[in-house]
Amino acid sequence: MRISSLTGLRGVAAVSVLLYHIPHNPAFEAFRIPLFSRAYLAVDLFFILSGFVISFGYHDRVVNHLGRASYIDFLVNRMARVWPLHLIVTLVFMGRILLNVSGSQAIDLNAPNIFTNLLMVQSWGWGTEPIAGNSWSVSTEVAAYLIYPLIAIIAFSRAAWVQGAVCVGILALVASSGLGSSGPLDVNDSDTVLTLLRCLAGFSLGVLTYRCAEKDWCKRLVDRQGGFAMVCGLIALALMLPGKADVLVVCLMPALVLSCYYNGAAARAVMANPVSFHLGLISYSIYLWHPLVRDVFARGMGVAHKHGITSFDGLFIAAMLVATWLLCWASYALVEVRGHQFIKWLQRGGKPRKPAVKATA
């Protein structure tokens, strides 16, 4: 079951990351958009969303009926969701490095890097590098999947408030580490465990948010007339504060997730419209593919400049965005959906899926 506003929220977050990353290639420096200068925090929103949505879909099966079979089925489902696209993107980025498609490659294709990337454990703090740059966050989420039952058991216990405090403390620790590139919380280095802790803290906040979702006090606070606009306004104000407010922004994100979960009229209008919903469906592909498309078009624009063609930079940006959308749409249909179906088919031993049993009146 999809909650349309949460799906759209993923789409908005993915596009925010894309627009944030465009000027990271020097060729597109002129297209920097100040509004998205701190959109690296959209990755923390992804972590919170993952914790919330996974709890929505799996809490009863994995926690309330915890056992070997339910845990394995949960992990297979999660890997079927994330691994096929991760594998294809990693292989393509390896080809990019070998052929030097976009002009500057800094990742060493040594055995440790290749091995850990294929297993999706490359960003767990032991120094191996993500071959497909943005895959660092997917790698850290795999760790969250592995310990999800433990995270959820604590989140639904009396120690939940301790877990919440620890999560905020971890985020503050990450933000004060001095390792952030574009901002205090923008820590994604592969040689520090802080990258992994950043994910686990956000993911755990998402699980805690799910626990609060059906509480009366939470509904009264967030599910109200103007609640969505109020939450968006608070986040916008926090983003206007100096960079050290990163942790405050992330701590407001659970309220944004809740306002979309409650699916009020304003949230539906912004997040559940056809465009946002479509972008949400292909958000994982957008997140992983866009750096490659950006760099290929940046190199093409550089070649054009060498030949004296300098008046069409805006067209290069437009063409890049269209190409990203088309690639990601195809990637979603042909890799994400088909890959998930194939792994589930293997799990069933090659047997066709059992038809759903319809409830009788």
C-alpha positions as a printed NumPy array, in Angstrom:
array([[  0.   ,   0.   ,   0.   ],
       [  1.353,   3.41 ,  -1.   ],
       [  0.63 ,   6.649,   0.788],
       [  0.605,   9.035,  -2.149],
       [  1.797,  12.11 ,  -0.245],
       [  4.797,  10.226,   1.184],
       [  5.664,   8.952,  -2.294],
       [  5.529,  12.514,  -3.597],
       [  7.686,  13.696,  -0.71 ],
       [ 10.377,  11.246,  -1.858],
       [ 10.143,  12.742,  -5.324],
       [ 10.55 ,  16.295,  -4.049],
       [ 13.54 ,  15.194,  -1.954],
       [ 15.191,  13.44 ,  -4.912],
       [ 14.779,  16.45 ,  -7.193],
       [ 16.158,  18.692,  -4.431],
       [ 19.295,  16.546,  -4.279],
       [ 19.586,  16.676,  -8.075],
       [ 19.347,  20.488,  -8.148],
       [ 21.826,  20.69 ,  -5.266],
       [ 24.326,  18.513,  -7.147],
       [ 24.146,  20.229, -10.552],
       [ 26.641,  23.028,  -9.699],
       [ 28.993,  20.516,  -8.053],
       [ 30.359,  20.033, -11.553],
       [ 32.383,  23.214, -12.268],
       [ 30.894,  23.449, -15.755],
       [ 27.495,  24.177, -14.216],
       [ 28.668,  26.501, -11.439],
       [ 26.642,  29.363, -12.946],
       [ 23.449,  27.393, -12.383],
       [ 23.745,  27.27 ,  -8.612],
       [ 20.336,  27.807,  -6.973],
       [ 20.612,  29.302,  -3.453],
       [ 17.271,  27.756,  -2.459],
       [ 18.859,  24.292,  -2.695],
       [ 22.233,  25.127,  -1.138],
       [ 21.45 ,  22.896,   1.865],
       [ 19.554,  20.176,   0.037],
       [ 22.109,  17.643,   1.272],
       [ 19.684,  17.48 ,   4.203],
       [ 17.189,  15.813,   1.848],
       [ 19.278,  12.675,   2.338],
       [ 18.446,  12.804,   6.055],
       [ 14.802,  13.103,   5.035],
       [ 15.276,   9.911,   2.996],
       [ 16.596,   8.145,   6.101],
       [ 13.635,   9.28 ,   8.205],
       [ 11.188,   8.343,   5.461],
       [ 12.747,   4.889,   5.172],
       [ 12.412,   4.22 ,   8.89 ],
       [  8.797,   5.392,   8.835],
       [  7.655,   3.61 ,   5.677],
       [  9.413,   0.345,   6.553],
       [  7.724,   0.394,   9.955],
       [  4.387,   1.089,   8.268],
       [  4.842,  -1.942,   6.032],
       [  6.771,  -4.403,   8.176],
       [  6.428,  -3.625,  11.875],
       [  3.72 ,  -6.166,  12.567],
       [  5.362,  -8.932,  10.531],
       [  8.937,  -8.371,  11.648],
       [  8.577,  -7.142,  15.245],
       [  5.257,  -8.397,  16.577],
       [  5.819, -11.78 ,  14.91 ],
       [  9.602, -11.826,  14.985],
       [ 11.182, -15.057,  13.809],
       [ 13.749, -16.393,  11.41 ],
       [ 11.292, -16.693,   8.507],
       [  9.8  , -13.193,   8.903],
       [ 13.243, -11.605,   9.302],
       [ 14.658, -13.319,   6.218],
       [ 11.572, -12.433,   4.188],
       [ 11.954,  -8.807,   5.274],
       [ 15.621,  -8.705,   4.222],
       [ 14.881, -10.381,   0.888],
       [ 12.153,  -7.83 ,   0.209],
       [ 14.438,  -4.925,   1.047],
       [ 17.32 ,  -6.255,  -1.046],
       [ 14.933,  -6.952,  -3.921],
       [ 13.964,  -3.289,  -3.695],
       [ 17.423,  -1.706,  -3.586],
       [ 20.052,  -4.146,  -4.888],
       [ 19.129,  -4.587,  -8.602],
       [ 19.38 ,  -0.879,  -9.404],
       [ 22.438,  -0.498,  -7.172],
       [ 24.145,  -3.322,  -9.079],
       [ 23.381,  -1.915, -12.528],
       [ 24.396,   1.629, -11.571],
       [ 27.612,   0.367,  -9.967],
       [ 28.533,  -1.625, -13.093],
       [ 27.816,   1.368, -15.32 ],
       [ 29.904,   3.649, -13.092],
       [ 32.717,   1.091, -13.23 ],
       [ 32.544,   1.284, -17.02 ],
       [ 32.563,   5.06 , -16.752],
       [ 35.755,   4.93 , -14.72 ],
       [ 37.451,   2.472, -17.079],
       [ 36.516,   4.503, -20.162],
       [ 36.897,   7.904, -18.478],
       [ 33.55 ,   8.935, -19.954],
       [ 33.095,  12.155, -18.016],
       [ 36.671,  13.333, -17.79 ],
       [ 37.782,  12.929, -14.185],
       [ 37.66 ,   9.675, -12.23 ],
       [ 39.042,   9.466,  -8.712],
       [ 37.818,   6.053,  -7.537],
       [ 40.319,   3.217,  -7.576],
       [ 38.773,   0.002,  -8.921],
       [ 40.67 ,  -2.226,  -6.515],
       [ 39.388,  -5.496,  -5.076],
       [ 38.175,  -4.075,  -1.721],
       [ 36.207,  -1.298,  -3.429],
       [ 34.622,  -3.651,  -5.959],
       [ 33.818,  -6.343,  -3.383],
       [ 32.249,  -4.018,  -0.822],
       [ 30.269,  -2.131,  -3.458],
       [ 28.759,  -5.308,  -4.855],
       [ 27.76 ,  -6.316,  -1.312],
       [ 26.482,  -2.785,  -0.575],
       [ 28.668,  -2.395,   2.528],
       [ 31.103,   0.136,   1.064],
       [ 30.256,   3.032,   3.413],
       [ 30.315,   1.32 ,   6.777],
       [ 33.446,   3.134,   7.925],
       [ 36.303,   0.897,   6.808],
       [ 37.691,   3.163,   4.114],
       [ 36.308,   1.645,   0.925],
       [ 34.738,   4.117,  -1.477],
       [ 31.349,   4.14 ,  -3.214],
       [ 31.877,   3.574,  -6.93 ],
       [ 28.542,   5.229,  -7.709],
       [ 28.935,   8.328,  -5.541],
       [ 25.432,   8.612,  -4.1  ],
       [ 25.313,   4.911,  -3.241],
       [ 26.983,   5.679,   0.103],
       [ 23.562,   6.384,   1.626],
       [ 22.029,   3.201,   0.215],
       [ 24.916,   1.249,   1.733],
       [ 24.288,   2.725,   5.17 ],
       [ 20.572,   1.959,   4.875],
       [ 21.42 ,  -1.713,   4.353],
       [ 22.955,  -1.647,   7.85 ],
       [ 19.707,  -0.136,   9.152],
       [ 17.72 ,  -2.949,   7.521],
       [ 19.901,  -5.572,   9.199],
       [ 19.244,  -4.218,  12.683],
       [ 15.703,  -2.955,  12.048],
       [ 14.08 ,  -5.367,  14.542],
       [ 16.344,  -4.104,  17.328],
       [ 15.69 ,  -0.456,  16.413],
       [ 11.928,  -1.052,  16.303],
       [ 11.793,  -3.039,  19.56 ],
       [ 13.49 ,  -0.176,  21.404],
       [ 11.323,   2.425,  19.634],
       [  8.165,   0.679,  20.841],
       [  9.42 ,   0.2  ,  24.393],
       [  9.595,   2.5  ,  27.401],
       [ 13.14 ,   3.379,  26.347],
       [ 11.878,   5.161,  23.23 ],
       [ 12.604,   8.588,  24.695],
       [ 16.196,   7.506,  25.372],
       [ 16.506,   6.328,  21.78 ],
       [ 15.213,   9.677,  20.542],
       [ 17.666,  11.585,  22.7  ],
       [ 20.545,   9.385,  21.518],
       [ 19.543,  10.004,  17.882],
       [ 19.593,  13.772,  18.347],
       [ 22.908,  13.463,  20.202],
       [ 24.399,  11.448,  17.342],
       [ 23.251,  14.016,  14.793],
       [ 24.804,  16.766,  16.918],
       [ 28.04 ,  14.75 ,  17.1  ],
       [ 28.113,  14.297,  13.322],
       [ 27.39 ,  17.993,  12.747],
       [ 30.166,  19.058,  15.146],
       [ 32.769,  16.694,  13.679],
       [ 34.051,  19.2  ,  11.132],
       [ 33.834,  16.558,   8.398],
       [ 30.849,  18.052,   6.6  ],
       [ 31.626,  19.191,   3.072],
       [ 28.827,  21.615,   2.133],
       [ 27.495,  21.965,   5.667],
       [ 27.914,  20.601,   9.193],
       [ 25.713,  17.526,   8.673],
       [ 26.917,  16.794,   5.141],
       [ 29.164,  13.946,   6.324],
       [ 29.499,  11.095,   3.825],
       [ 33.157,  10.106,   3.982],
       [ 33.836,   6.386,   3.729],
       [ 36.657,   6.297,   6.278],
       [ 34.556,   7.365,   9.258],
       [ 31.774,   5.569,  11.09 ],
       [ 29.977,   8.91 ,  11.468],
       [ 28.503,   8.446,   7.99 ],
       [ 26.858,   5.222,   9.122],
       [ 25.734,   6.779,  12.411],
       [ 24.122,   9.658,  10.512],
       [ 21.926,   7.161,   8.681],
       [ 21.083,   5.054,  11.731],
       [ 20.058,   8.153,  13.692],
       [ 17.759,   9.391,  10.933],
       [ 16.327,   5.931,  10.295],
       [ 15.615,   5.463,  14.005],
       [ 13.865,   8.847,  14.141],
       [ 11.654,   7.577,  11.322],
       [ 10.729,   4.47 ,  13.318],
       [  9.977,   6.607,  16.372],
       [  7.849,   8.87 ,  14.176],
       [  5.786,   5.859,  13.116],
       [  5.218,   4.972,  16.761],
       [  3.851,   8.467,  17.378],
       [  1.714,   8.607,  14.232],
       [ -1.466,   7.181,  15.749],
       [ -1.164,   8.926,  19.109],
       [ -3.966,  11.397,  19.839],
       [ -1.558,  14.11 ,  20.966],
       [  0.409,  13.77 ,  17.745],
       [ -2.675,  14.009,  15.553],
       [ -3.887,  17.067,  17.451],
       [ -0.509,  18.717,  16.977],
       [  0.119,  17.954,  13.29 ],
       [ -3.126,  16.751,  11.668],
       [ -4.931,  20.057,  11.749],
       [ -6.016,  22.843,   9.424],
       [ -2.852,  24.521,   8.172],
       [ -0.612,  21.874,   9.781],
       [  1.274,  21.057,   6.597],
       [  1.887,  24.732,   5.797],
       [  2.999,  25.38 ,   9.374],
       [  5.54 ,  22.539,   9.282],
       [  6.888,  23.656,   5.899],
       [  7.173,  27.21 ,   7.224],
       [  9.118,  26.111,  10.302],
       [ 11.537,  24.097,   8.156],
       [ 11.969,  27.073,   5.818],
       [ 12.753,  29.333,   8.792],
       [ 15.238,  26.813,  10.165],
       [ 16.935,  26.636,   6.766],
       [ 17.424,  30.408,   6.891],
       [ 19.41 ,  30.096,  10.104],
       [ 23.206,  29.614,   9.992],
       [ 24.552,  26.205,   8.964],
       [ 24.77 ,  24.981,  12.551],
       [ 20.974,  24.69 ,  12.474],
       [ 21.23 ,  21.507,  10.377],
       [ 20.263,  19.352,  13.345],
       [ 17.206,  21.529,  14.019],
       [ 16.083,  21.101,  10.4  ],
       [ 16.376,  17.311,  10.65 ],
       [ 14.498,  17.281,  13.96 ],
       [ 11.594,  19.094,  12.233],
       [ 11.467,  16.554,   9.389],
       [  9.454,  13.924,  11.316],
       [  6.628,  16.479,  11.532],
       [  6.792,  16.886,   7.739],
       [  6.588,  13.117,   7.304],
       [  3.61 ,  12.963,   9.669],
       [  1.767,  15.775,   7.901],
       [  2.152,  13.882,   4.61 ],
       [  1.118,  10.622,   6.288],
       [ -2.093,  12.215,   7.541],
       [ -2.673,  13.174,   3.891],
       [ -4.5  ,  16.452,   4.396],
       [ -5.712,  18.57 ,   1.49 ],
       [ -2.613,  20.787,   1.356],
       [ -0.218,  17.84 ,   1.566],
       [ -2.128,  16.054,  -1.199],
       [ -2.083,  19.147,  -3.405],
       [  1.697,  19.531,  -3.124],
       [  2.934,  15.973,  -2.687],
       [  0.264,  13.721,  -4.206],
       [ -0.298,  15.497,  -7.509],
       [  0.603,  13.46 , -10.626],
       [  4.003,  15.113, -11.109],
       [  5.209,  14.712,  -7.51 ],
       [  3.846,  11.179,  -7.319],
       [  5.564,  10.177, -10.578],
       [  8.848,  11.668,  -9.389],
       [  8.409,   9.738,  -6.148],
       [  8.053,   6.467,  -8.025],
       [ 11.316,   7.042,  -9.875],
       [ 13.075,   8.835,  -6.982],
       [ 15.548,   6.015,  -6.295],
       [ 16.636,   6.028,  -9.937],
       [ 16.869,   9.835,  -9.917],
       [ 19.049,   9.702,  -6.832],
       [ 21.539,   7.185,  -8.229],
       [ 21.66 ,   8.131, -11.928],
       [ 21.7  ,  11.933, -11.958],
       [ 25.436,  12.474, -11.215],
       [ 26.404,  10.436, -14.284],
       [ 23.979,  12.264, -16.579],
       [ 25.139,  15.608, -15.202],
       [ 28.818,  14.839, -15.806],
       [ 28.254,  13.518, -19.323],
       [ 26.35 ,  16.658, -20.287],
       [ 28.955,  18.841, -18.575],
       [ 31.657,  17.258, -20.695],
       [ 29.531,  17.72 , -23.802],
       [ 29.095,  21.393, -22.957],
       [ 32.861,  21.687, -22.465],
       [ 33.438,  20.294, -25.945],
       [ 30.904,  22.78 , -27.327],
       [ 32.741,  25.653, -25.62 ],
       [ 36.038,  24.554, -27.191],
       [ 34.39 ,  24.904, -30.574],
       [ 33.119,  28.384, -29.785],
       [ 29.541,  27.384, -29.01 ],
       [ 28.821,  29.282, -25.799],
       [ 25.26 ,  30.559, -26.08 ],
       [ 23.344,  27.371, -25.374],
       [ 24.307,  26.459, -21.803],
       [ 20.686,  26.698, -20.681],
       [ 19.721,  24.198, -23.36 ],
       [ 22.347,  21.791, -22.046],
       [ 20.765,  22.025, -18.59 ],
       [ 17.27 ,  21.491, -20.005],
       [ 18.451,  18.551, -22.106],
       [ 20.212,  17.089, -19.066],
       [ 17.028,  17.255, -16.978],
       [ 14.942,  15.645, -19.731],
       [ 17.554,  12.936, -20.274],
       [ 17.665,  12.254, -16.527],
       [ 13.891,  11.908, -16.395],
       [ 13.734,   9.555, -19.398],
       [ 16.595,   7.41 , -18.132],
       [ 15.108,   7.173, -14.651],
       [ 11.629,   6.361, -15.928],
       [ 13.078,   3.508, -17.985],
       [ 15.31 ,   2.467, -15.088],
       [ 12.347,   2.247, -12.733],
       [ 10.302,   0.101, -15.106],
       [ 13.063,  -2.119, -16.464],
       [ 15.46 ,  -2.433, -13.523],
       [ 13.694,  -1.617, -10.259],
       [ 10.34 ,  -3.303, -10.955],
       [ 11.68 ,  -6.208, -13.011],
       [ 14.606,  -6.749, -10.648],
       [ 12.284,  -6.889,  -7.65 ],
       [ 10.015,  -9.361,  -9.438],
       [ 12.96 , -11.551, -10.43 ],
       [ 14.392, -11.783,  -6.913],
       [ 10.963, -12.574,  -5.48 ],
       [ 10.566, -15.242,  -8.178],
       [ 13.88 , -16.763,  -7.096],
       [ 12.716, -16.672,  -3.468],
       [  9.632, -18.681,  -4.474],
       [ 11.867, -21.258,  -6.165],
       [ 10.757, -20.262,  -9.653],
       [  7.078, -20.758,  -8.863],
       [  4.47 , -18.245, -10.026],
       [  3.097, -15.847,  -7.482],
       [ -0.024, -17.071,  -5.707],
       [ -3.09 , -15.003,  -6.622],
       [ -4.424, -12.809,  -3.857],
       [ -7.413, -14.281,  -2.032],
       [-10.43 , -12.006,  -2.382],
       [-12.506, -11.384,   0.716],
       [-16.081, -12.572,   0.505],
       [-18.933, -10.25 ,   1.252]])
